[in-house]
XYZ file of N, CA and C in Angstrom:
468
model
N 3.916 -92.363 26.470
C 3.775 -93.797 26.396
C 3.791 -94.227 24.919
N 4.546 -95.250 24.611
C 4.715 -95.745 23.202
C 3.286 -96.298 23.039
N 3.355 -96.183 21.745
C 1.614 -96.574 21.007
C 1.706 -97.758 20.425
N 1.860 -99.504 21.313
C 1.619 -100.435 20.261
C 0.699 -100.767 20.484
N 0.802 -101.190 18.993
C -0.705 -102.132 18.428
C 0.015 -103.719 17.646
N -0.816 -104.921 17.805
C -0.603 -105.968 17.320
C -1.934 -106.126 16.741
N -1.272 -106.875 15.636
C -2.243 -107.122 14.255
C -2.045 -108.420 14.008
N -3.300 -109.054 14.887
C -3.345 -110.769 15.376
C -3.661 -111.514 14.160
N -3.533 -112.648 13.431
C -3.787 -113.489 12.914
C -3.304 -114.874 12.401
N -3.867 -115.757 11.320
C -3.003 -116.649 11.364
C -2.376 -116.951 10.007
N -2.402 -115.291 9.322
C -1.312 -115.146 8.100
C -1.184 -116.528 7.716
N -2.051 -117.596 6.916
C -1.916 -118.984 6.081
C -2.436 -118.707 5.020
N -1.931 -118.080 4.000
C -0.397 -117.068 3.968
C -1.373 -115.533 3.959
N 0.258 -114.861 4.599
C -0.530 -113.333 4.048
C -0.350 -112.875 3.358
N -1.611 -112.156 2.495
C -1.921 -111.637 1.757
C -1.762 -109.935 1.282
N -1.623 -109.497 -0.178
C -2.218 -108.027 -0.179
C -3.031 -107.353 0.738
N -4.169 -108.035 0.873
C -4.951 -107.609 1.917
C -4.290 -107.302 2.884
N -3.557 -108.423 3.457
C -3.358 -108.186 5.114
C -1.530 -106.463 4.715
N -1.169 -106.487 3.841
C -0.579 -105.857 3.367
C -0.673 -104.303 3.427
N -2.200 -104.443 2.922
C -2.900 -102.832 2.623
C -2.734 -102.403 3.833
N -3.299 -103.199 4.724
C -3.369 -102.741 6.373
C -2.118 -102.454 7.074
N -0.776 -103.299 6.575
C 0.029 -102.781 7.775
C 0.616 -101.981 7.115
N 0.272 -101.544 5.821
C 0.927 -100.359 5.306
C 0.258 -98.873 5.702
N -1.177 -98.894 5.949
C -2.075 -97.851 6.353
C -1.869 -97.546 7.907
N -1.626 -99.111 8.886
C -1.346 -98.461 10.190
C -0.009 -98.154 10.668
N 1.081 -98.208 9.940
C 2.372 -98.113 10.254
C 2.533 -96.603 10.547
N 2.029 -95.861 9.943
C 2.351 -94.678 10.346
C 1.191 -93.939 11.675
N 0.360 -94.751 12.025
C -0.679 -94.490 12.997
C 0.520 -94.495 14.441
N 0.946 -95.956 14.669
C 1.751 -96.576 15.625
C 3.280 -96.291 16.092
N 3.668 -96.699 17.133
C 5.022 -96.638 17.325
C 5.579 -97.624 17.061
N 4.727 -98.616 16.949
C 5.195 -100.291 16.622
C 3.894 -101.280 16.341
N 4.599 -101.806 15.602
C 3.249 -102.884 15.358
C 3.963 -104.265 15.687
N 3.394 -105.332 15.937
C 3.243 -106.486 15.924
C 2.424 -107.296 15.571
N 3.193 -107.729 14.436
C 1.917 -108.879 13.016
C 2.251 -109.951 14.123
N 1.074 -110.611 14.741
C 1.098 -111.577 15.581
C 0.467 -112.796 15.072
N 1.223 -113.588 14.535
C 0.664 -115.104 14.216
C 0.217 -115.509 15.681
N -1.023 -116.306 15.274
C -1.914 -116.952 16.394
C -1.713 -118.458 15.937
N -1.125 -119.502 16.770
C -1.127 -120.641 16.746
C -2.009 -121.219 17.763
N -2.621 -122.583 16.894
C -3.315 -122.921 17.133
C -3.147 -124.492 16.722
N -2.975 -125.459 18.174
C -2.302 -126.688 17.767
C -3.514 -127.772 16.812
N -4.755 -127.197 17.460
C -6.103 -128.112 16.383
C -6.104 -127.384 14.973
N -6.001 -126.628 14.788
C -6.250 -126.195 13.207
C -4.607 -126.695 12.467
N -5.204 -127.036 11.322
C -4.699 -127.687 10.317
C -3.525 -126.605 9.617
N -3.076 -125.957 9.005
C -2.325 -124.599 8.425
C -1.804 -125.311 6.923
N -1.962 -124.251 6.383
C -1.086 -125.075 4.542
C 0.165 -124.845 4.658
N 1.029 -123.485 5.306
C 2.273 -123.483 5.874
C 2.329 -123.623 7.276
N 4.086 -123.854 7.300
C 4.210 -123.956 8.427
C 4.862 -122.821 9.549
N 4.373 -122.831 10.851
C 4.536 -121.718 11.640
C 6.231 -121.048 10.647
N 6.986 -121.661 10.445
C 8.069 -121.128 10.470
C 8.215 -120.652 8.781
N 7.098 -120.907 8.241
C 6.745 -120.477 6.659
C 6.417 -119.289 6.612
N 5.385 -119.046 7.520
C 4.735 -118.137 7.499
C 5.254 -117.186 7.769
N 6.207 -117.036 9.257
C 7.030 -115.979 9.868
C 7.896 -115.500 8.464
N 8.673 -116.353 7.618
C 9.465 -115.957 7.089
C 8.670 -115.309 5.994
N 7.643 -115.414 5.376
C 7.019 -114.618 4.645
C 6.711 -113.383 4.862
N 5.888 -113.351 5.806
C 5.911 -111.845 6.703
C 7.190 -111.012 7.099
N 8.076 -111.662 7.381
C 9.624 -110.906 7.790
C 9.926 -110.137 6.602
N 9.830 -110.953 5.345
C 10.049 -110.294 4.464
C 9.514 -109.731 3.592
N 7.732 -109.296 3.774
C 7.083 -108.699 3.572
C 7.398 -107.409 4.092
N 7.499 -107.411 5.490
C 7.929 -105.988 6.121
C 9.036 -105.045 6.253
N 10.026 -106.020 5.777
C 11.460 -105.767 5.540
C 11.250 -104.018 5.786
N 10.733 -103.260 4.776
C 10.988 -102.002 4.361
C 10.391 -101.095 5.974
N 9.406 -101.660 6.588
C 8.946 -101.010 7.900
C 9.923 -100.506 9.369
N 10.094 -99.956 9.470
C 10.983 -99.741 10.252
C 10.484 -99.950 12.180
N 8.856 -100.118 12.315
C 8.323 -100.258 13.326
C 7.548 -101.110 12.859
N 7.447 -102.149 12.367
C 6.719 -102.994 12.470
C 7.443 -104.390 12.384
N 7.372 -105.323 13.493
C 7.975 -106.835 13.785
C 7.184 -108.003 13.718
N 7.420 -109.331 13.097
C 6.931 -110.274 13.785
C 6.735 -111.014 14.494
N 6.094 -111.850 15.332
C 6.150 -112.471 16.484
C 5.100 -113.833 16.428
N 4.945 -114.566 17.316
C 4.182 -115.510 17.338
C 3.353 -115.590 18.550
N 2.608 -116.377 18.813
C 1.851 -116.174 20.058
C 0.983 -117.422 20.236
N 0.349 -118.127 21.360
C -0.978 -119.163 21.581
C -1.345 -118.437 22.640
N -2.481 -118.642 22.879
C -3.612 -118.506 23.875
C -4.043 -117.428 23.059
N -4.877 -116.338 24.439
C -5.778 -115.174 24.082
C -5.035 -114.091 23.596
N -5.428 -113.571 22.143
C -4.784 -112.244 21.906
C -4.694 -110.939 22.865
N -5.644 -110.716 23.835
C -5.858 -110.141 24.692
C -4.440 -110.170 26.091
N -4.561 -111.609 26.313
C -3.299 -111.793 27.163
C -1.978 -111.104 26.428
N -2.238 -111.496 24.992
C -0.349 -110.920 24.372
C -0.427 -110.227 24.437
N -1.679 -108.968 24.062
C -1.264 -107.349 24.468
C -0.717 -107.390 25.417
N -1.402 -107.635 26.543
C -1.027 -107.245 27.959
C 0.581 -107.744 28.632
N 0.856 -108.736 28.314
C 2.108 -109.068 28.023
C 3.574 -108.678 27.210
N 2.916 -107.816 26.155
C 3.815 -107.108 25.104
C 3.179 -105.204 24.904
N 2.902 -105.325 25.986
C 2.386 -103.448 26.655
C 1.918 -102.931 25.489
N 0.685 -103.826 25.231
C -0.086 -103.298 23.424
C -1.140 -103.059 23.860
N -1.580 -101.554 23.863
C -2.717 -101.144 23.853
C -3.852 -100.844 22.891
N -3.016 -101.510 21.778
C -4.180 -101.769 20.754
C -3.976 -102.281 20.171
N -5.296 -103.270 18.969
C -5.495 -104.397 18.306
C -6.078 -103.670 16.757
N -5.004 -103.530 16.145
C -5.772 -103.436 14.664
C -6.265 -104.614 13.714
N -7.443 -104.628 12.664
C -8.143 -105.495 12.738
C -8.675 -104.926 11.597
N -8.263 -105.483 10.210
C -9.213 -105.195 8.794
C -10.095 -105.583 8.199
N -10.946 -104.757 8.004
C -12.359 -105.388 7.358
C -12.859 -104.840 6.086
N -13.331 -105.746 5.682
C -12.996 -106.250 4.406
C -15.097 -106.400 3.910
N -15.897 -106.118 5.048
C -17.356 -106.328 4.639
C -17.888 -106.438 5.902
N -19.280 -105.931 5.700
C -20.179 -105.714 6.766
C -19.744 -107.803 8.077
N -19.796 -108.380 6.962
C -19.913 -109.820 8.015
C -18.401 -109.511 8.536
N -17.525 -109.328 8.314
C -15.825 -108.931 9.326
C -16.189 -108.110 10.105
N -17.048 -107.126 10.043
C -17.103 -106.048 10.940
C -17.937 -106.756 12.355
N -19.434 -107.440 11.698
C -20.128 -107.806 13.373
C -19.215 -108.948 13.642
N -18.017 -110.017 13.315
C -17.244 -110.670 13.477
C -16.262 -110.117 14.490
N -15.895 -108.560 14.321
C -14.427 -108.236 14.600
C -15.360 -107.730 16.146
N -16.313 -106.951 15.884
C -16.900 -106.232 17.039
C -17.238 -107.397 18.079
N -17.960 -108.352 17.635
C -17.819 -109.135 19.098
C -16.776 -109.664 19.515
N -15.310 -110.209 18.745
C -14.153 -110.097 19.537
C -13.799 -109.026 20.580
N -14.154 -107.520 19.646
C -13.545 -106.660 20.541
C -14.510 -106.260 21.561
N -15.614 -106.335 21.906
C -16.360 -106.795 23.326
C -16.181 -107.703 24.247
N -15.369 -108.688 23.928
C -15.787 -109.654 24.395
C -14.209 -109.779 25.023
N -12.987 -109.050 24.298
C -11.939 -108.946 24.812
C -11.946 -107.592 26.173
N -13.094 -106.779 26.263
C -13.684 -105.879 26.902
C -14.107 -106.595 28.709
N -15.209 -107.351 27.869
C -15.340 -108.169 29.024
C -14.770 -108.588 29.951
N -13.530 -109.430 29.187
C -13.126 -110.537 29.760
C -11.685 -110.010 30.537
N -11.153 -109.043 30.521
C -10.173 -108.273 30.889
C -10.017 -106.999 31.521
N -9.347 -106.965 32.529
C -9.271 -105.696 33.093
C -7.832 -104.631 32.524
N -7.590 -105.050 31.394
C -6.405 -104.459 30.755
C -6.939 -104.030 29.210
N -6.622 -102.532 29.504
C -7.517 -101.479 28.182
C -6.831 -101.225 27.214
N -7.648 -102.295 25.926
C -7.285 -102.275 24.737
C -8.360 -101.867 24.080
N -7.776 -101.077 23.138
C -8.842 -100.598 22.078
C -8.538 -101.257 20.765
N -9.469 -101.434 19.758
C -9.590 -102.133 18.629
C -9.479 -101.291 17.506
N -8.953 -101.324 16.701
C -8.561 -100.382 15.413
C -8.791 -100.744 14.775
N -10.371 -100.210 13.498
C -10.827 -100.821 12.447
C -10.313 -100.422 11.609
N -9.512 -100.722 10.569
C -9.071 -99.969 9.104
C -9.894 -100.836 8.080
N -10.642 -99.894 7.043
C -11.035 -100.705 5.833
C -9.891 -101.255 5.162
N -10.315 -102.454 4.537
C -9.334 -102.758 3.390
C -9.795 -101.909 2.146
N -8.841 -102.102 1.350
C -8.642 -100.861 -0.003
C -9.915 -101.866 -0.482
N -10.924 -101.321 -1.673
C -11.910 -101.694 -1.907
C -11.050 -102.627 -2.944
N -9.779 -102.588 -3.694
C -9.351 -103.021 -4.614
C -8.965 -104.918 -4.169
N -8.509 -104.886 -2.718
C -8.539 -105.700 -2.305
C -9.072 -106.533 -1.347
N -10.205 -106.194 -1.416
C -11.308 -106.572 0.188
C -11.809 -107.963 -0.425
N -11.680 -108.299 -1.532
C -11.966 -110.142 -2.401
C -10.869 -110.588 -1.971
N -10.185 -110.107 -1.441
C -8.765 -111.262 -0.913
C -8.912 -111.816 0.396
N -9.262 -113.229 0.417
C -8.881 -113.870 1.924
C -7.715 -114.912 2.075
N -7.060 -114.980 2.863
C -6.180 -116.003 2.842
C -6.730 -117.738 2.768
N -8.157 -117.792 2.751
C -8.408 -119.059 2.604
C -9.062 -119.397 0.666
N -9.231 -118.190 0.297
C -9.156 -117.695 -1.760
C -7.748 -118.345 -2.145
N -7.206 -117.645 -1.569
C -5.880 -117.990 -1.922
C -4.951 -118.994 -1.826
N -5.282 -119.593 -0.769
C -5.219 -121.051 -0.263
C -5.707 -122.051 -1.436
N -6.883 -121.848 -1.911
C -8.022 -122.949 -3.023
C -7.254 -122.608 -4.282
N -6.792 -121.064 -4.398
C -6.209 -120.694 -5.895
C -4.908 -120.965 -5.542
N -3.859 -121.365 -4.769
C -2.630 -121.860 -4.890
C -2.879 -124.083 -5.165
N -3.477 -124.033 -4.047
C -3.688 -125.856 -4.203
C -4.242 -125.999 -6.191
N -4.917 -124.782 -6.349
C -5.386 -125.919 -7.823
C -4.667 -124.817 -8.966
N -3.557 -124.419 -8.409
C -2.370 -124.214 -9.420
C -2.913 -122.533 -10.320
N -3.607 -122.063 -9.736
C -3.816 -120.481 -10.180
C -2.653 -119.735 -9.948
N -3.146 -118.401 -10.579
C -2.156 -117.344 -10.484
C -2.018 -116.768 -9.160
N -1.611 -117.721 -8.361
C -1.492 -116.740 -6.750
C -0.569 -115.402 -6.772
N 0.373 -115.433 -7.312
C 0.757 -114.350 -6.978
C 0.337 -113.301 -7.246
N -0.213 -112.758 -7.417
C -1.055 -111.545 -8.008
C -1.575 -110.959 -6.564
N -1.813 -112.183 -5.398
C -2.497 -112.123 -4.105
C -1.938 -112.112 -2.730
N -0.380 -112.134 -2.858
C 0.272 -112.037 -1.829
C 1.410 -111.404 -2.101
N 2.357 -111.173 -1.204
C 3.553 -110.512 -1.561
C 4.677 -111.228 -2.035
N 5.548 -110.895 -2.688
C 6.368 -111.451 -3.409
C 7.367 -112.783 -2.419
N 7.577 -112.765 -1.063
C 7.828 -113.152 -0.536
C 7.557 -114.589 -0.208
N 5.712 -114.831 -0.545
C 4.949 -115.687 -0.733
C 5.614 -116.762 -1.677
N 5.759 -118.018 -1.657
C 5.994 -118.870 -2.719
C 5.107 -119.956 -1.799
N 4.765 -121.131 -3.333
C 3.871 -122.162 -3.094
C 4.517 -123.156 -4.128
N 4.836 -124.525 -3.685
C 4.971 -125.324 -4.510
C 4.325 -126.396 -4.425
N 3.341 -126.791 -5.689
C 2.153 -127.967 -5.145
C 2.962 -128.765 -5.085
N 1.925 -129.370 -4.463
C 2.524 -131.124 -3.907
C 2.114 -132.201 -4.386
């Protein structure tokens, strides 16, 4: 049985961080899926179709790893895209009791068995969140240093 895993989030924008990770689980998997989570009430600084293209070409070099998009429960897209697992980086003790009650609670609520894959982030980059980076692009910092080259921002 092929081994996927999707690596849910809402990449506004992704980061090194989110980087470290799909570079550490690519070779775990048979496939990954960086799954943007849309979400029509939350606000985003890019747009769905910003974001994809950032990530596309973040991963360029991966040979099993794709992007995709998704709404509703991450839980449903596994089960829908035959992903038996959810990788999920943490970055500090508060991500971790954060990530663990998702992954209980995706336990709960489903009769379709997914397991959760914790990878640390590199300690070099565990200060990176995509909402840092968000505050240091709007007030004209050195973002790039924090995402992949792919990333561009032009204030407004």
């Amino acid at each position: 049985m092929e081994r996927i895993a999707v690596f849910p989030g809402s990449f506004d924008p992704i980061t090194i961080g989110h980087m470290d990770i799909i570079e550490r689980a690519a070779p775990l998997f048979d496939k990954i899926i960086v799954a943007i989570g849309t979400n029509s009430a939350k606000k985003y600084m890019f747009s769905l179709e910003e974001r994809k293209y950032f990530i596309s070409k973040a991963i360029e070099r991966f040979e099993n790893v794709v992007v995709d998009t998704y709404e509703g429960l991450t839980i449903d897209y596994c089960l829908n895209n035959d992903a038996r697992y959810i990788v999920r980086g943490l970055r500090n003790p508060s991500d971790f009791e954060f990530e663990k009650a998702i992954a209980h609670t995706n336990r709960a609520i489903s009769n379709y068995d997914v397991e959760t894959v914790f990878l640390l982030t590199n300690s070099g980059k565990a200060y990176i969140s995509s909402s840092i980076v968000r505050d240091v692009m709007i007030n004209g910092g050195n973002y790039e240093k924090l995402v992949p080259p792919s990333v561009k921002y032009k204030k407004k």
